[in-house]
Short mmCIF file of C-alpha atoms in Angstrom, two decimals:
data_model
loop_
_atom_site.label_atom_id
_atom_site.label_comp_id
_atom_site.label_asym_id
_atom_site.label_seq_id
_atom_site.Cartn_x
_atom_site.Cartn_y
_atom_site.Cartn_z
CA MET A 1 -17.85 0.11 -19.58
CA SER A 2 -21.12 -1.81 -19.70
CA ASN A 3 -21.44 -5.37 -20.78
CA PRO A 4 -24.53 -6.96 -22.35
CA GLU A 5 -25.86 -8.15 -18.99
CA GLY A 6 -26.11 -4.54 -17.81
CA SER A 7 -23.56 -4.68 -14.99
CA SER A 8 -20.95 -1.98 -14.85
CA HIS A 9 -17.81 -4.12 -14.50
CA GLU A 10 -15.54 -5.24 -17.29
CA PRO A 11 -16.58 -8.66 -18.59
CA VAL A 12 -14.31 -11.49 -17.49
CA ARG A 13 -12.20 -12.45 -20.47
CA PRO A 14 -11.24 -16.06 -21.03
CA VAL A 15 -7.64 -16.30 -19.91
CA SER A 16 -6.96 -19.98 -20.38
CA GLU A 17 -6.84 -19.79 -24.15
CA GLY A 18 -3.46 -19.96 -25.85
CA GLY A 19 -1.63 -22.46 -23.67
CA PRO A 20 0.42 -22.10 -20.51
CA ASP A 21 2.94 -19.68 -22.04
CA ALA A 22 0.38 -17.23 -23.46
CA GLU A 23 0.27 -13.85 -21.79
CA ILE A 24 -2.59 -13.40 -19.36
CA PRO A 25 -4.50 -10.23 -20.25
CA ARG A 26 -4.44 -7.90 -17.25
CA PRO A 27 -7.86 -6.36 -16.54
CA ARG A 28 -8.15 -2.61 -16.21
CA ALA A 29 -9.32 -3.08 -12.60
CA VAL A 30 -5.89 -4.49 -11.68
CA ASP A 31 -4.18 -1.48 -13.26
CA LEU A 32 -6.52 0.85 -11.38
CA ALA A 33 -5.78 -1.00 -8.13
CA PHE A 34 -2.07 -0.59 -8.85
CA GLN A 35 -2.48 3.15 -9.41
CA ALA A 36 -4.60 3.55 -6.28
CA SER A 37 -2.00 1.65 -4.23
CA LEU A 38 0.75 3.91 -5.52
CA ALA A 39 -1.35 7.00 -4.77
CA SER A 40 -1.96 5.79 -1.22
CA THR A 41 1.77 5.21 -0.73
CA VAL A 42 2.72 8.63 -2.11
CA ILE A 43 0.15 10.36 0.10
CA ALA A 44 1.40 8.47 3.18
CA CYS A 45 5.00 9.49 2.44
CA VAL A 46 4.16 13.13 1.74
CA ALA A 47 2.00 13.25 4.87
CA THR A 48 4.84 11.89 6.99
CA VAL A 49 7.30 14.40 5.57
CA VAL A 50 4.92 17.33 6.05
CA THR A 51 3.54 16.40 9.46
CA VAL A 52 6.64 14.86 11.07
CA LEU A 53 9.92 15.53 9.30
CA LEU A 54 9.22 19.25 8.81
CA ASP A 55 7.77 19.76 12.29
CA GLN A 56 10.72 21.17 14.23
CA VAL A 57 8.83 21.33 17.55
CA TRP A 58 7.81 17.67 17.36
CA LEU A 59 11.34 16.60 16.36
CA GLU A 60 12.90 18.53 19.25
CA ARG A 61 10.45 17.00 21.70
CA PHE A 62 11.14 13.54 20.29
CA ALA A 63 14.92 14.02 20.38
CA ARG A 64 14.80 15.41 23.94
CA GLN A 65 12.75 12.39 25.08
CA MET A 66 15.16 9.94 23.43
CA LEU A 67 18.18 11.69 24.96
CA GLU A 68 16.62 11.79 28.43
CA GLU A 69 15.56 8.14 28.30
CA SER A 70 19.06 7.06 27.31
CA GLY A 71 20.71 9.21 29.98
CA GLN A 72 22.44 11.52 27.49
CA PRO A 73 22.91 15.26 28.01
CA THR A 74 20.17 17.47 26.53
CA GLY A 75 22.16 20.59 25.75
CA GLU A 76 21.59 22.69 22.65
CA VAL A 77 24.22 20.90 20.55
CA ASP A 78 23.07 17.48 21.76
CA LEU A 79 19.48 18.35 20.94
CA ALA A 80 20.42 19.59 17.46
CA THR A 81 22.32 16.35 16.83
CA GLY A 82 19.36 14.34 18.11
CA VAL A 83 17.00 16.20 15.77
CA ALA A 84 19.31 15.57 12.81
CA VAL A 85 19.60 11.86 13.65
CA ALA A 86 15.83 11.58 14.09
CA ARG A 87 15.18 13.36 10.79
CA VAL A 88 17.60 11.12 8.87
CA SER A 89 16.33 7.94 10.56
CA LEU A 90 12.70 8.81 9.89
CA GLY A 91 13.56 9.75 6.30
CA ILE A 92 15.19 6.38 5.74
CA GLY A 93 12.16 4.70 7.31
CA VAL A 94 9.81 6.57 4.95
CA ALA A 95 11.95 5.57 1.94
CA LEU A 96 11.96 1.90 3.00
CA PHE A 97 8.20 1.98 3.61
CA ALA A 98 7.64 3.46 0.14
CA ALA A 99 9.91 0.92 -1.54
CA LEU A 100 8.20 -1.98 0.21
CA PHE A 101 4.71 -0.82 -0.72
CA VAL A 102 5.74 -0.17 -4.33
CA LEU A 103 7.11 -3.73 -4.41
CA PHE A 104 3.79 -5.06 -3.08
CA ALA A 105 1.88 -3.06 -5.70
CA VAL A 106 4.15 -4.26 -8.53
CA LYS A 107 3.80 -7.88 -7.42
CA MET A 108 0.03 -7.49 -7.12
CA ARG A 109 -0.09 -6.10 -10.66
CA ALA A 110 1.91 -9.14 -11.81
CA GLY A 111 -0.79 -11.45 -10.44
CA ARG A 112 0.64 -12.44 -7.05
CA SER A 113 -2.17 -13.21 -4.64
CA TRP A 114 0.07 -12.81 -1.58
CA ALA A 115 0.70 -9.18 -2.55
CA ARG A 116 -3.03 -8.60 -3.01
CA LEU A 117 -3.62 -10.07 0.44
CA LEU A 118 -0.89 -7.92 2.05
CA LEU A 119 -2.22 -4.74 0.47
CA THR A 120 -5.70 -5.66 1.70
CA VAL A 121 -4.49 -6.29 5.25
CA PHE A 122 -2.55 -3.00 5.31
CA ALA A 123 -5.61 -1.16 4.00
CA ALA A 124 -7.75 -2.70 6.76
CA VAL A 125 -5.19 -1.70 9.39
CA GLY A 126 -5.16 1.81 7.92
CA VAL A 127 -8.94 2.05 8.14
CA VAL A 128 -8.92 0.90 11.77
CA ASN A 129 -6.15 3.37 12.66
CA PHE A 130 -7.97 6.20 10.90
CA LEU A 131 -11.27 5.44 12.61
CA SER A 132 -9.64 5.19 16.03
CA ALA A 133 -7.83 8.50 15.46
CA VAL A 134 -11.11 10.17 14.49
CA ALA A 135 -12.87 8.64 17.50
CA SER A 136 -10.18 9.78 19.93
CA SER A 137 -9.43 13.27 18.60
CA GLY A 138 -12.39 14.25 16.46
CA ALA A 139 -12.10 15.41 12.88
CA GLU A 140 -8.74 17.19 13.11
CA LEU A 141 -7.40 18.82 9.97
CA SER A 142 -4.23 16.73 10.21
CA LEU A 143 -6.34 13.61 9.64
CA MET A 144 -7.13 14.73 6.09
CA TRP A 145 -3.86 13.10 4.97
CA SER A 146 -4.97 9.83 6.56
CA LEU A 147 -8.41 10.10 5.00
CA ALA A 148 -6.90 10.48 1.53
CA GLU A 149 -4.46 7.63 2.11
CA VAL A 150 -7.21 5.30 3.38
CA ALA A 151 -9.57 6.28 0.56
CA PHE A 152 -7.03 5.28 -2.07
CA ALA A 153 -6.13 2.07 -0.20
CA VAL A 154 -9.79 1.03 0.04
CA THR A 155 -10.28 1.89 -3.64
CA ALA A 156 -7.36 -0.39 -4.48
CA VAL A 157 -8.90 -3.23 -2.47
CA VAL A 158 -12.23 -2.81 -4.23
CA TYR A 159 -10.53 -3.01 -7.63
CA MET A 160 -8.35 -5.97 -6.57
CA PHE A 161 -11.41 -8.04 -5.71
CA ARG A 162 -13.61 -7.29 -8.72
CA PRO A 163 -14.64 -10.43 -10.63
CA GLU A 164 -12.23 -9.78 -13.52
CA SER A 165 -9.37 -9.21 -11.08
CA THR A 166 -10.16 -12.39 -9.18
CA SER A 167 -10.10 -14.34 -12.46
CA TYR A 168 -6.73 -12.78 -13.29
CA PHE A 169 -5.19 -13.80 -9.96
CA ALA A 170 -6.71 -17.30 -10.20
CA GLU A 171 -5.26 -17.81 -13.68
CA HIS A 172 -1.80 -16.71 -12.52
CA ARG A 173 -1.98 -19.13 -9.61
CA LYS A 174 -3.17 -21.96 -11.87
CA ARG A 175 -0.32 -21.43 -14.31
CA ARG A 176 2.32 -21.25 -11.57
CA LEU A 177 1.05 -24.55 -10.17
CA GLU A 178 1.07 -26.13 -13.64
CA ARG A 179 4.69 -25.03 -14.21
CA ARG A 180 5.68 -26.65 -10.90
CA GLY A 181 3.85 -29.84 -11.74
CA GLY A 182 1.10 -29.26 -9.21
CA ARG A 183 -2.61 -29.49 -9.76
CA PRO A 184 -4.84 -26.42 -9.55
CA ARG A 185 -7.80 -26.74 -7.23
#
């Protein structure tokens, strides 16, 4: 969408009109950031399931290492139990990760600056991890999952910091401070 000045972003709408109880119009950029955050989370979860939870060789190696380090026997039955425990534990971890990131995305969409900051920090960490993985192992095919995840996370950050998004977060902060009796800066 083009505005009269010729820039390609959505014009910043006045959000202070209508009093402190009026609904703050959410810019499309915030919705797009929300969708990109969800896409990044889904890709990360699917990638973990495909590359870790369904990789029997990796799970057996992991279970054997855990059993050996804890001084447990590494027989066939013990190893099978270790693989099952690892698979369930990792599955629970993936579910918790997904729930936490969905919560961050929902809070960001609702105008919470702390959630926007957390999503930005996690995207930056993801970029650093991806770049270090590429630098250490080259462009492996398994890194395609990480590339997609990081691409959506960076896209979300770009949308979260567009001018209309920044105005949206600032207005939410201002209204929360007013409701608490504080003064906006």
